[in-house]
Coordinates of C-alpha atoms in Angstrom, one line a residue:
M1 CA -18.3 -2.9 -11.2
D2 CA -17.1 0.4 -12.7
T3 CA -16.6 0.6 -16.4
P4 CA -14.1 2.9 -18.2
A5 CA -17.0 5.0 -19.4
S6 CA -18.5 5.6 -15.9
F7 CA -15.0 6.4 -14.6
E8 CA -14.3 8.9 -17.4
R9 CA -17.7 10.5 -16.8
D10 CA -17.1 11.0 -13.1
R11 CA -13.6 12.3 -13.7
A12 CA -15.0 14.8 -16.2
E13 CA -17.5 16.0 -13.6
L14 CA -14.8 16.5 -11.0
A15 CA -12.6 18.3 -13.5
E16 CA -15.5 20.7 -14.3
E17 CA -16.0 21.4 -10.6
I18 CA -12.2 22.2 -10.3
R19 CA -12.5 24.5 -13.4
Q20 CA -15.5 26.4 -12.0
L21 CA -13.7 27.0 -8.6
R22 CA -10.8 28.5 -10.5
A23 CA -13.1 30.7 -12.5
A24 CA -14.9 31.9 -9.4
S25 CA -11.6 32.8 -7.8
G26 CA -10.7 35.1 -10.7
M27 CA -7.4 33.4 -11.3
S28 CA -6.1 32.3 -14.7
G29 CA -4.7 28.8 -15.3
V30 CA -1.3 30.5 -15.7
V31 CA -1.5 32.2 -12.3
V32 CA -2.6 28.9 -10.6
A33 CA 0.4 27.1 -12.2
E34 CA 2.8 29.8 -11.0
R35 CA 1.5 29.8 -7.4
L36 CA 1.5 26.0 -7.1
G37 CA 4.8 25.5 -8.9
W38 CA 3.0 23.4 -11.5
S39 CA 3.2 23.4 -15.3
Q40 CA 0.3 25.2 -17.0
S41 CA -0.4 21.9 -18.9
K42 CA -1.0 20.1 -15.6
V43 CA -3.7 22.7 -14.6
S44 CA -5.3 22.3 -18.0
K45 CA -5.3 18.5 -17.9
L46 CA -6.9 18.5 -14.4
E47 CA -9.6 20.9 -15.6
T48 CA -10.4 19.1 -18.8
G49 CA -10.5 15.6 -17.3
R50 CA -7.4 14.4 -19.2
A51 CA -5.6 13.6 -15.9
T52 CA -6.9 12.3 -12.5
P53 CA -6.0 14.7 -9.7
S54 CA -4.4 13.2 -6.6
L55 CA -5.8 14.0 -3.2
E56 CA -2.8 16.3 -2.6
D57 CA -3.5 18.1 -5.9
V58 CA -7.1 18.9 -4.8
R59 CA -6.0 20.0 -1.3
K60 CA -3.6 22.5 -2.8
L61 CA -6.2 23.8 -5.2
V62 CA -9.0 24.3 -2.7
A63 CA -6.6 26.0 -0.3
L64 CA -5.5 28.4 -3.0
Y65 CA -9.1 29.1 -4.0
G66 CA -10.3 29.6 -0.4
V67 CA -13.0 26.9 -0.7
G68 CA -15.3 26.4 2.3
Q69 CA -14.9 23.4 4.5
E70 CA -18.1 21.6 3.4
K71 CA -17.2 21.9 -0.2
R72 CA -13.6 21.0 0.5
D73 CA -14.6 17.8 2.3
A74 CA -16.9 16.8 -0.6
L75 CA -14.2 17.3 -3.2
E76 CA -11.7 15.4 -1.2
T77 CA -14.1 12.5 -0.8
S78 CA -14.9 12.5 -4.5
T79 CA -11.2 12.6 -5.3
S80 CA -10.3 9.7 -3.0
E81 CA -13.1 7.6 -4.4
L82 CA -12.1 8.3 -7.9
N83 CA -8.5 7.4 -7.2
D84 CA -9.5 4.1 -5.6
R85 CA -11.5 3.3 -8.8
Y86 CA -8.6 4.4 -11.0
R87 CA -6.3 1.9 -9.3
S88 CA -9.0 -0.7 -9.7
L89 CA -9.3 0.1 -13.4
R90 CA -5.6 -0.1 -13.8
M91 CA -5.8 -3.7 -12.6
L92 CA -8.7 -4.4 -14.9
R93 CA -6.8 -3.0 -17.8
K94 CA -3.8 -5.2 -17.0
R95 CA -1.3 -2.4 -17.1
G96 CA 1.1 -4.7 -15.4
L97 CA 2.5 -5.1 -11.8
E98 CA 6.1 -4.5 -12.7
Q99 CA 5.5 -0.7 -12.8
E100 CA 3.5 -1.0 -9.6
Q101 CA 6.4 -2.7 -7.8
Q102 CA 8.7 0.0 -9.0
G103 CA 6.4 2.7 -7.6
I104 CA 6.2 0.9 -4.2
K105 CA 10.0 0.7 -4.2
R106 CA 10.3 4.5 -4.6
V107 CA 8.0 5.0 -1.6
E108 CA 9.8 2.4 0.6
S109 CA 13.2 3.9 -0.2
S110 CA 12.0 7.3 1.2
T111 CA 10.5 5.8 4.4
T112 CA 12.6 5.7 7.5
L113 CA 10.4 3.3 9.5
L114 CA 8.1 0.9 7.8
R115 CA 5.6 -1.1 9.8
V116 CA 3.9 -4.0 8.0
F117 CA 1.0 -6.2 9.3
E118 CA 0.1 -9.2 7.2
P119 CA -2.7 -11.7 8.1
S120 CA -2.7 -13.7 4.9
T121 CA 0.6 -13.7 3.0
V122 CA 4.2 -13.1 3.6
P123 CA 5.0 -9.4 3.0
G124 CA 6.5 -8.7 -0.5
L125 CA 9.7 -7.3 1.0
L126 CA 10.3 -10.7 2.6
Q127 CA 9.3 -13.1 -0.2
T128 CA 11.5 -15.5 -2.0
A129 CA 11.4 -15.4 -5.8
E130 CA 9.5 -18.7 -6.0
Y131 CA 7.0 -17.5 -3.4
A132 CA 6.5 -14.3 -5.3
R133 CA 6.1 -16.2 -8.5
A134 CA 3.2 -18.2 -6.9
V135 CA 1.6 -15.0 -5.6
F136 CA 1.7 -13.4 -9.1
S137 CA 0.5 -16.5 -10.8
R138 CA -2.9 -16.7 -9.1
P139 CA -5.7 -17.3 -11.6
L140 CA -7.9 -14.3 -10.7
T141 CA -5.8 -11.6 -9.1
G142 CA -2.8 -12.5 -11.3
A143 CA -4.7 -12.7 -14.6
G144 CA -2.7 -11.0 -17.4
V145 CA 0.3 -10.2 -15.2
D146 CA 3.8 -10.3 -16.7
V147 CA 4.9 -12.7 -14.0
P148 CA 8.7 -12.7 -14.6
G149 CA 8.8 -8.9 -14.7
A150 CA 6.7 -8.6 -11.6
V151 CA 8.8 -11.1 -9.7
A152 CA 12.0 -9.4 -10.8
A153 CA 10.7 -6.0 -9.7
R154 CA 9.6 -7.3 -6.3
I155 CA 13.0 -8.9 -5.6
D156 CA 14.7 -5.7 -6.7
R157 CA 12.6 -3.8 -4.0
Q158 CA 14.2 -5.9 -1.3
S159 CA 17.6 -4.2 -1.5
V160 CA 16.2 -1.6 0.8
L161 CA 16.3 -4.1 3.7
F162 CA 20.1 -4.0 3.7
R163 CA 20.3 -0.3 4.2
P164 CA 21.0 0.0 8.0
E165 CA 19.5 3.6 8.1
R166 CA 16.1 2.2 7.2
R167 CA 14.1 0.3 9.9
F168 CA 11.4 -2.3 9.4
H169 CA 9.0 -3.9 11.8
F170 CA 6.9 -6.8 10.4
V171 CA 4.1 -8.7 12.2
I172 CA 2.9 -11.8 10.3
T173 CA 0.1 -14.1 11.5
E174 CA 0.5 -17.9 11.6
A175 CA -2.3 -18.1 9.1
A176 CA -0.1 -16.3 6.5
L177 CA 2.7 -18.7 7.1
R178 CA 0.5 -21.8 6.8
W179 CA -1.3 -20.6 3.7
R180 CA 0.5 -22.5 0.9
M181 CA 1.8 -20.4 -2.0
G182 CA 3.6 -23.0 -4.1
G183 CA 4.8 -26.5 -3.0
S184 CA 6.6 -27.7 0.1
S185 CA 10.0 -26.7 -1.2
T186 CA 8.7 -23.2 -1.8
M187 CA 7.3 -22.9 1.7
T188 CA 10.4 -24.4 3.3
A189 CA 12.6 -21.9 1.5
Q190 CA 10.3 -19.1 2.5
M191 CA 10.5 -20.0 6.2
D192 CA 14.3 -20.1 6.0
R193 CA 14.3 -16.7 4.3
L194 CA 12.2 -15.2 7.1
A195 CA 14.5 -16.7 9.7
N196 CA 17.6 -15.3 8.0
L197 CA 16.2 -11.8 7.6
S198 CA 15.1 -11.7 11.2
T199 CA 18.8 -11.5 12.2
L200 CA 19.3 -8.2 10.5
S201 CA 19.8 -5.4 13.1
N202 CA 17.4 -3.1 11.3
V203 CA 14.6 -5.7 10.9
R204 CA 12.2 -6.7 13.6
L205 CA 10.1 -9.8 12.7
G206 CA 7.2 -10.6 14.9
L207 CA 5.0 -13.7 14.4
L208 CA 1.5 -14.0 15.7
P209 CA 0.6 -17.6 16.6
W210 CA -2.9 -18.9 16.7
R211 CA -2.5 -19.8 20.3
V212 CA -2.1 -16.2 21.3
E213 CA -5.3 -14.4 22.4
V214 CA -5.7 -11.0 20.7
S215 CA -8.5 -8.6 21.4
E216 CA -8.9 -7.4 17.8
F217 CA -9.7 -9.3 14.7
P218 CA -7.4 -8.6 11.6
N219 CA -9.7 -7.6 8.7
N220 CA -6.8 -6.8 6.3
G221 CA -3.1 -6.1 6.1
F222 CA -1.6 -2.6 6.1
D223 CA 1.7 -0.8 5.8
I224 CA 2.4 2.3 7.9
R225 CA 5.1 4.5 6.4
D226 CA 6.7 6.5 9.2
D227 CA 3.8 8.2 11.0
R228 CA 2.5 10.0 7.9
E229 CA 0.4 7.5 5.9
V230 CA -1.1 4.0 5.8
A231 CA -1.4 1.8 2.7
V232 CA -4.4 -0.6 2.6
E233 CA -5.0 -3.0 -0.2
N234 CA -7.7 -5.5 -1.1
F235 CA -8.3 -7.6 -4.2
T236 CA -9.0 -4.7 -6.6
T237 CA -8.1 -1.4 -5.0
H238 CA -5.2 0.2 -3.1
R239 CA -5.8 3.2 -0.8
V240 CA -3.3 5.5 0.9
L241 CA -4.7 7.0 4.1
T242 CA -3.2 10.3 5.2
D243 CA -5.8 11.6 7.7
P244 CA -4.0 11.8 11.1
R245 CA -7.0 10.0 12.7
D246 CA -6.7 7.0 10.3
V247 CA -2.9 6.9 10.8
D248 CA -3.2 7.0 14.6
F249 CA -5.8 4.2 14.5
H250 CA -3.6 1.9 12.5
L251 CA -0.6 2.7 14.7
R252 CA -2.6 1.6 17.7
M253 CA -3.8 -1.5 15.9
F254 CA -0.3 -2.4 14.8
Q255 CA 1.0 -2.0 18.3
L256 CA -1.7 -4.3 19.7
F257 CA -0.7 -7.0 17.3
A258 CA 3.0 -6.4 17.8
D259 CA 2.7 -6.7 21.6
A260 CA 1.1 -10.1 21.2
A261 CA 3.7 -11.4 18.7
I262 CA 6.8 -13.5 19.4
Y263 CA 10.3 -12.4 18.3
D264 CA 13.9 -13.4 17.9
D265 CA 14.9 -17.0 18.9
E266 CA 11.3 -17.8 19.8
A267 CA 10.1 -16.7 16.4
R268 CA 13.0 -18.6 14.6
T269 CA 12.1 -21.8 16.6
F270 CA 8.5 -21.4 15.4
L271 CA 9.6 -21.1 11.8
A272 CA 11.8 -24.2 12.2
D273 CA 8.8 -26.1 13.4
L274 CA 6.9 -25.0 10.4
V275 CA 9.7 -26.1 8.1
R276 CA 9.5 -29.6 9.6
E277 CA 5.8 -29.6 8.9
H278 CA 6.2 -28.5 5.3
A279 CA 9.0 -31.0 4.6

């Protein structure tokens, strides 16, 4: 596992590479800041390792410096890996999920069409407060979390569902609906919540029963934001994929699962059957 020391060392090495590229270009930090519309302090922080550059930051810098493709690819890979580790370290340092939920809300609020595939849990946008409380109270992944703050922030995110200009398409596996988060009353309320939200005109809710044969196996959940990026998360890291090839792959994977799912009255009947089982 990464340590803060190893992370800081690798960030410093990336910062030095960025500084050397600027020096080789003959530009000053002030000129770089002016051309990119940044503050001069941002350029300085990226070059001294006091801030972690985003993938977009690095892409702008290498384009400005005229860096060759091979070096460009290597820097982008290093930056992506560093950001993955940074998100992991944020969790290890227990900086709190309330801020994370607020960040997700900002992204979701600027997304016209959000497609979500979930094989193991109910998506956050659809969770009841008690279900969310159970999610954030898990002993390992929830260790050190401010549970009330995280729950409140997650519920606050859900207001975007009631904005008719935003569209949502969820596909949830039967396994996610059967995996108990909380007691019977929590699961019953969660099934009712899903049934109610499925009646919104801008929300399409698909359920993927075990009985349906699907040609692909779901390794993990993912969110597709419009057609521009894909968010993929595991226990310790969160990645945002922007390569058009990755986005296209996940779009095709989502469509495969969506085509196999059940919707509308058939889905609500399925949820009602689960309620009777949980009762």
